[in-house]
Amino acid sequence: MPADDGASLTVPPAAPAAGPAAVPTAVSPTTRPTDPLVSALRSHRLLAIVRGDDPGAALDTVLSLFRLGVGAVEVSLTTAGAPGVIARARAELGPGALLGAGTVLTPADAEQAAAAGAAFAVTPGITGALAACHDLGLPVLAGALTPTEVVAALAAGAAAIKLFPASLGGVPYLRALRAPFPDVPFVPVGGVDEAAVRGYLAAGATAVGVGSPLIGGAAAGTGEPGALAARVADYLRAVEGTPLEGAS
């Protein structure tokens, strides 16, 4: 049975402007209402990233990931036939699946993603796609690395921050970033192996994004039978075995 409508993942509307008698107050871009996308990522804690040059294998990989228990999947637009892969997966999975489009760089990419049925968009950095996604009602996991980029991405309407490439600083860098940004949802992406999953989540990451270490050759049609299922099981154990920050 299809889950609830994934279209409910929308960017929260901006607060109404204060009346003329109100005293102006500064609102930090880092203090914003929790987006439904963030809540979903916090629940699933693992975002699988599919990228490959075989559309059929990529589609099979997406469907297998959901069947194996992964609750959030991103299909990179660098995947061969990516819009078709997303559209066919959406038709198979129903409207409630947390299926998004990655490597969204331009307004045209955002429009393609929305038309294919993506429930969210992921960017590698701060691009012109953010404004287009906002207009289309697509929440964005925006790529950023430095504090300046984090602030800029949030000010541009990002629902959460894709810390990329996370491997440059690792878990210590995430901890350092969370000192000035304790309420910002971070999703580290790039070089996230099983050991890093535990470290990032323990350090307060909302979720982790994992591509080739999880997918292997599956989306290119070169994976060994059963290998994807084994890797998914390992990653899910790592995710489920890591207590939420602050949990007793």
PDB file of N, CA and C in Angstrom, residues 35-93:
ATOM      1  N   ASP A  35      11.497  21.389   8.768  1.00  0.00           N
ATOM      2  CA  ASP A  35      10.869  21.013   7.512  1.00  0.00           C
ATOM      3  C   ASP A  35      10.480  19.539   7.566  1.00  0.00           C
ATOM      4  N   PRO A  36       9.362  19.155   6.928  1.00  0.00           N
ATOM      5  CA  PRO A  36       9.007  17.724   6.893  1.00  0.00           C
ATOM      6  C   PRO A  36      10.103  16.845   6.313  1.00  0.00           C
ATOM      7  N   LEU A  37      10.895  17.362   5.362  1.00  0.00           N
ATOM      8  CA  LEU A  37      12.010  16.583   4.830  1.00  0.00           C
ATOM      9  C   LEU A  37      13.008  16.266   5.936  1.00  0.00           C
ATOM     10  N   VAL A  38      13.300  17.260   6.775  1.00  0.00           N
ATOM     11  CA  VAL A  38      14.249  17.054   7.862  1.00  0.00           C
ATOM     12  C   VAL A  38      13.721  16.008   8.830  1.00  0.00           C
ATOM     13  N   SER A  39      12.444  16.089   9.155  1.00  0.00           N
ATOM     14  CA  SER A  39      11.850  15.102  10.055  1.00  0.00           C
ATOM     15  C   SER A  39      11.962  13.697   9.471  1.00  0.00           C
ATOM     16  N   ALA A  40      11.727  13.575   8.166  1.00  0.00           N
ATOM     17  CA  ALA A  40      11.803  12.267   7.523  1.00  0.00           C
ATOM     18  C   ALA A  40      13.238  11.744   7.515  1.00  0.00           C
ATOM     19  N   LEU A  41      14.196  12.608   7.201  1.00  0.00           N
ATOM     20  CA  LEU A  41      15.597  12.183   7.205  1.00  0.00           C
ATOM     21  C   LEU A  41      16.038  11.794   8.610  1.00  0.00           C
ATOM     22  N   ARG A  42      15.588  12.541   9.596  1.00  0.00           N
ATOM     23  CA  ARG A  42      15.944  12.217  10.983  1.00  0.00           C
ATOM     24  C   ARG A  42      15.379  10.859  11.385  1.00  0.00           C
ATOM     25  N   SER A  43      14.238  10.513  10.835  1.00  0.00           N
ATOM     26  CA  SER A  43      13.626   9.222  11.130  1.00  0.00           C
ATOM     27  C   SER A  43      14.370   8.077  10.439  1.00  0.00           C
ATOM     28  N   HIS A  44      14.702   8.261   9.153  1.00  0.00           N
ATOM     29  CA  HIS A  44      15.336   7.183   8.394  1.00  0.00           C
ATOM     30  C   HIS A  44      16.843   7.097   8.646  1.00  0.00           C
ATOM     31  N   ARG A  45      17.502   8.255   8.757  1.00  0.00           N
ATOM     32  CA  ARG A  45      18.913   8.383   9.115  1.00  0.00           C
ATOM     33  C   ARG A  45      19.886   7.921   8.034  1.00  0.00           C
ATOM     34  N   LEU A  46      19.389   7.299   6.972  1.00  0.00           N
ATOM     35  CA  LEU A  46      20.251   6.866   5.868  1.00  0.00           C
ATOM     36  C   LEU A  46      19.625   7.294   4.548  1.00  0.00           C
ATOM     37  N   LEU A  47      20.381   8.072   3.768  1.00  0.00           N
ATOM     38  CA  LEU A  47      19.971   8.489   2.429  1.00  0.00           C
ATOM     39  C   LEU A  47      20.873   7.782   1.431  1.00  0.00           C
ATOM     40  N   ALA A  48      20.309   6.891   0.628  1.00  0.00           N
ATOM     41  CA  ALA A  48      21.079   6.178  -0.389  1.00  0.00           C
ATOM     42  C   ALA A  48      21.142   7.018  -1.652  1.00  0.00           C
ATOM     43  N   ILE A  49      22.322   7.106  -2.251  1.00  0.00           N
ATOM     44  CA  ILE A  49      22.537   7.935  -3.437  1.00  0.00           C
ATOM     45  C   ILE A  49      22.848   7.029  -4.623  1.00  0.00           C
ATOM     46  N   VAL A  50      21.958   7.044  -5.609  1.00  0.00           N
ATOM     47  CA  VAL A  50      22.085   6.168  -6.778  1.00  0.00           C
ATOM     48  C   VAL A  50      22.622   6.976  -7.957  1.00  0.00           C
ATOM     49  N   ARG A  51      23.692   6.462  -8.543  1.00  0.00           N
ATOM     50  CA  ARG A  51      24.301   7.104  -9.717  1.00  0.00           C
ATOM     51  C   ARG A  51      24.861   6.002 -10.603  1.00  0.00           C
ATOM     52  N   GLY A  52      24.484   5.990 -11.879  1.00  0.00           N
ATOM     53  CA  GLY A  52      24.993   4.937 -12.752  1.00  0.00           C
ATOM     54  C   GLY A  52      24.724   5.240 -14.205  1.00  0.00           C
ATOM     55  N   ASP A  53      25.292   4.430 -15.080  1.00  0.00           N
ATOM     56  CA  ASP A  53      25.141   4.688 -16.516  1.00  0.00           C
ATOM     57  C   ASP A  53      24.223   3.690 -17.201  1.00  0.00           C
ATOM     58  N   ASP A  54      23.452   2.934 -16.426  1.00  0.00           N
ATOM     59  CA  ASP A  54      22.494   1.980 -16.973  1.00  0.00           C
ATOM     60  C   ASP A  54      21.122   2.281 -16.374  1.00  0.00           C
ATOM     61  N   PRO A  55      20.219   2.919 -17.130  1.00  0.00           N
ATOM     62  CA  PRO A  55      18.918   3.314 -16.557  1.00  0.00           C
ATOM     63  C   PRO A  55      18.139   2.142 -15.969  1.00  0.00           C
ATOM     64  N   GLY A  56      18.156   1.002 -16.643  1.00  0.00           N
ATOM     65  CA  GLY A  56      17.429  -0.144 -16.129  1.00  0.00           C
ATOM     66  C   GLY A  56      17.994  -0.629 -14.807  1.00  0.00           C
ATOM     67  N   ALA A  57      19.320  -0.703 -14.726  1.00  0.00           N
ATOM     68  CA  ALA A  57      19.958  -1.135 -13.482  1.00  0.00           C
ATOM     69  C   ALA A  57      19.735  -0.110 -12.377  1.00  0.00           C
ATOM     70  N   ALA A  58      19.758   1.173 -12.742  1.00  0.00           N
ATOM     71  CA  ALA A  58      19.517   2.213 -11.746  1.00  0.00           C
ATOM     72  C   ALA A  58      18.106   2.101 -11.175  1.00  0.00           C
ATOM     73  N   LEU A  59      17.121   1.876 -12.044  1.00  0.00           N
ATOM     74  CA  LEU A  59      15.748   1.706 -11.572  1.00  0.00           C
ATOM     75  C   LEU A  59      15.637   0.492 -10.661  1.00  0.00           C
ATOM     76  N   ASP A  60      16.211  -0.631 -11.073  1.00  0.00           N
ATOM     77  CA  ASP A  60      16.167  -1.836 -10.245  1.00  0.00           C
ATOM     78  C   ASP A  60      16.819  -1.583  -8.885  1.00  0.00           C
ATOM     79  N   THR A  61      17.895  -0.800  -8.887  1.00  0.00           N
ATOM     80  CA  THR A  61      18.593  -0.493  -7.638  1.00  0.00           C
ATOM     81  C   THR A  61      17.720   0.330  -6.708  1.00  0.00           C
ATOM     82  N   VAL A  62      17.057   1.349  -7.258  1.00  0.00           N
ATOM     83  CA  VAL A  62      16.161   2.180  -6.448  1.00  0.00           C
ATOM     84  C   VAL A  62      15.069   1.326  -5.810  1.00  0.00           C
ATOM     85  N   LEU A  63      14.428   0.508  -6.616  1.00  0.00           N
ATOM     86  CA  LEU A  63      13.339  -0.321  -6.099  1.00  0.00           C
ATOM     87  C   LEU A  63      13.850  -1.320  -5.070  1.00  0.00           C
ATOM     88  N   SER A  64      15.031  -1.877  -5.314  1.00  0.00           N
ATOM     89  CA  SER A  64      15.607  -2.827  -4.360  1.00  0.00           C
ATOM     90  C   SER A  64      15.928  -2.152  -3.032  1.00  0.00           C
ATOM     91  N   LEU A  65      16.461  -0.936  -3.090  1.00  0.00           N
ATOM     92  CA  LEU A  65      16.798  -0.224  -1.861  1.00  0.00           C
ATOM     93  C   LEU A  65      15.567  -0.041  -0.968  1.00  0.00           C
ATOM     94  N   PHE A  66      14.480   0.397  -1.560  1.00  0.00           N
ATOM     95  CA  PHE A  66      13.260   0.551  -0.760  1.00  0.00           C
ATOM     96  C   PHE A  66      12.771  -0.805  -0.247  1.00  0.00           C
ATOM     97  N   ARG A  67      12.823  -1.815  -1.092  1.00  0.00           N
ATOM     98  CA  ARG A  67      12.361  -3.139  -0.676  1.00  0.00           C
ATOM     99  C   ARG A  67      13.214  -3.685   0.467  1.00  0.00           C
ATOM    100  N   LEU A  68      14.502  -3.355   0.479  1.00  0.00           N
ATOM    101  CA  LEU A  68      15.412  -3.853   1.505  1.00  0.00           C
ATOM    102  C   LEU A  68      15.359  -3.048   2.794  1.00  0.00           C
ATOM    103  N   GLY A  69      14.574  -1.969   2.810  1.00  0.00           N
ATOM    104  CA  GLY A  69      14.387  -1.232   4.061  1.00  0.00           C
ATOM    105  C   GLY A  69      15.000   0.144   4.128  1.00  0.00           C
ATOM    106  N   VAL A  70      15.647   0.593   3.045  1.00  0.00           N
ATOM    107  CA  VAL A  70      16.162   1.966   3.016  1.00  0.00           C
ATOM    108  C   VAL A  70      14.973   2.898   2.798  1.00  0.00           C
ATOM    109  N   GLY A  71      14.842   3.914   3.642  1.00  0.00           N
ATOM    110  CA  GLY A  71      13.644   4.752   3.587  1.00  0.00           C
ATOM    111  C   GLY A  71      13.771   6.016   2.774  1.00  0.00           C
ATOM    112  N   ALA A  72      14.994   6.372   2.322  1.00  0.00           N
ATOM    113  CA  ALA A  72      15.197   7.609   1.565  1.00  0.00           C
ATOM    114  C   ALA A  72      16.238   7.358   0.481  1.00  0.00           C
ATOM    115  N   VAL A  73      15.890   7.702  -0.756  1.00  0.00           N
ATOM    116  CA  VAL A  73      16.783   7.449  -1.894  1.00  0.00           C
ATOM    117  C   VAL A  73      16.845   8.680  -2.783  1.00  0.00           C
ATOM    118  N   GLU A  74      18.053   9.017  -3.202  1.00  0.00           N
ATOM    119  CA  GLU A  74      18.303  10.116  -4.139  1.00  0.00           C
ATOM    120  C   GLU A  74      18.833   9.534  -5.438  1.00  0.00           C
ATOM    121  N   VAL A  75      18.272   9.947  -6.561  1.00  0.00           N
ATOM    122  CA  VAL A  75      18.787   9.559  -7.873  1.00  0.00           C
ATOM    123  C   VAL A  75      19.498  10.766  -8.469  1.00  0.00           C
ATOM    124  N   SER A  76      20.807  10.669  -8.628  1.00  0.00           N
ATOM    125  CA  SER A  76      21.564  11.779  -9.196  1.00  0.00           C
ATOM    126  C   SER A  76      21.153  12.016 -10.645  1.00  0.00           C
ATOM    127  N   LEU A  77      21.029  13.285 -11.007  1.00  0.00           N
ATOM    128  CA  LEU A  77      20.691  13.606 -12.391  1.00  0.00           C
ATOM    129  C   LEU A  77      21.833  13.312 -13.356  1.00  0.00           C
ATOM    130  N   THR A  78      23.006  12.932 -12.831  1.00  0.00           N
ATOM    131  CA  THR A  78      24.086  12.473 -13.699  1.00  0.00           C
ATOM    132  C   THR A  78      23.869  11.020 -14.123  1.00  0.00           C
ATOM    133  N   THR A  79      22.888  10.347 -13.542  1.00  0.00           N
ATOM    134  CA  THR A  79      22.545   8.986 -13.941  1.00  0.00           C
ATOM    135  C   THR A  79      21.937   9.007 -15.337  1.00  0.00           C
ATOM    136  N   ALA A  80      22.307   8.056 -16.170  1.00  0.00           N
ATOM    137  CA  ALA A  80      21.732   7.976 -17.519  1.00  0.00           C
ATOM    138  C   ALA A  80      20.214   7.835 -17.430  1.00  0.00           C
ATOM    139  N   GLY A  81      19.502   8.748 -18.133  1.00  0.00           N
ATOM    140  CA  GLY A  81      18.038   8.683 -18.130  1.00  0.00           C
ATOM    141  C   GLY A  81      17.422   8.951 -16.771  1.00  0.00           C
ATOM    142  N   ALA A  82      18.067   9.782 -15.959  1.00  0.00           N
ATOM    143  CA  ALA A  82      17.630   9.992 -14.576  1.00  0.00           C
ATOM    144  C   ALA A  82      16.160  10.398 -14.439  1.00  0.00           C
ATOM    145  N   PRO A  83      15.655  11.376 -15.213  1.00  0.00           N
ATOM    146  CA  PRO A  83      14.235  11.737 -15.042  1.00  0.00           C
ATOM    147  C   PRO A  83      13.299  10.548 -15.256  1.00  0.00           C
ATOM    148  N   GLY A  84      13.621   9.708 -16.249  1.00  0.00           N
ATOM    149  CA  GLY A  84      12.804   8.529 -16.482  1.00  0.00           C
ATOM    150  C   GLY A  84      12.905   7.527 -15.351  1.00  0.00           C
ATOM    151  N   VAL A  85      14.106   7.389 -14.795  1.00  0.00           N
ATOM    152  CA  VAL A  85      14.286   6.483 -13.658  1.00  0.00           C
ATOM    153  C   VAL A  85      13.425   6.948 -12.483  1.00  0.00           C
ATOM    154  N   ILE A  86      13.470   8.246 -12.209  1.00  0.00           N
ATOM    155  CA  ILE A  86      12.677   8.784 -11.092  1.00  0.00           C
ATOM    156  C   ILE A  86      11.192   8.595 -11.359  1.00  0.00           C
ATOM    157  N   ALA A  87      10.753   8.910 -12.576  1.00  0.00           N
ATOM    158  CA  ALA A  87       9.330   8.804 -12.901  1.00  0.00           C
ATOM    159  C   ALA A  87       8.840   7.365 -12.795  1.00  0.00           C
ATOM    160  N   ARG A  88       9.622   6.416 -13.294  1.00  0.00           N
ATOM    161  CA  ARG A  88       9.206   5.013 -13.249  1.00  0.00           C
ATOM    162  C   ARG A  88       9.228   4.490 -11.814  1.00  0.00           C
ATOM    163  N   ALA A  89      10.223   4.916 -11.042  1.00  0.00           N
ATOM    164  CA  ALA A  89      10.270   4.501  -9.640  1.00  0.00           C
ATOM    165  C   ALA A  89       9.090   5.082  -8.869  1.00  0.00           C
ATOM    166  N   ARG A  90       8.748   6.329  -9.149  1.00  0.00           N
ATOM    167  CA  ARG A  90       7.601   6.959  -8.476  1.00  0.00           C
ATOM    168  C   ARG A  90       6.321   6.196  -8.804  1.00  0.00           C
ATOM    169  N   ALA A  91       6.164   5.803 -10.044  1.00  0.00           N
ATOM    170  CA  ALA A  91       4.964   5.054 -10.432  1.00  0.00           C
ATOM    171  C   ALA A  91       4.894   3.717  -9.706  1.00  0.00           C
ATOM    172  N   GLU A  92       6.038   3.074  -9.504  1.00  0.00           N
ATOM    173  CA  GLU A  92       6.077   1.788  -8.816  1.00  0.00           C
ATOM    174  C   GLU A  92       5.865   1.938  -7.313  1.00  0.00           C
ATOM    175  N   LEU A  93       6.446   2.978  -6.740  1.00  0.00           N
ATOM    176  CA  LEU A  93       6.492   3.110  -5.282  1.00  0.00           C
ATOM    177  C   LEU A  93       5.302   3.857  -4.692  1.00  0.00           C
TER     178      LEU A  93
END
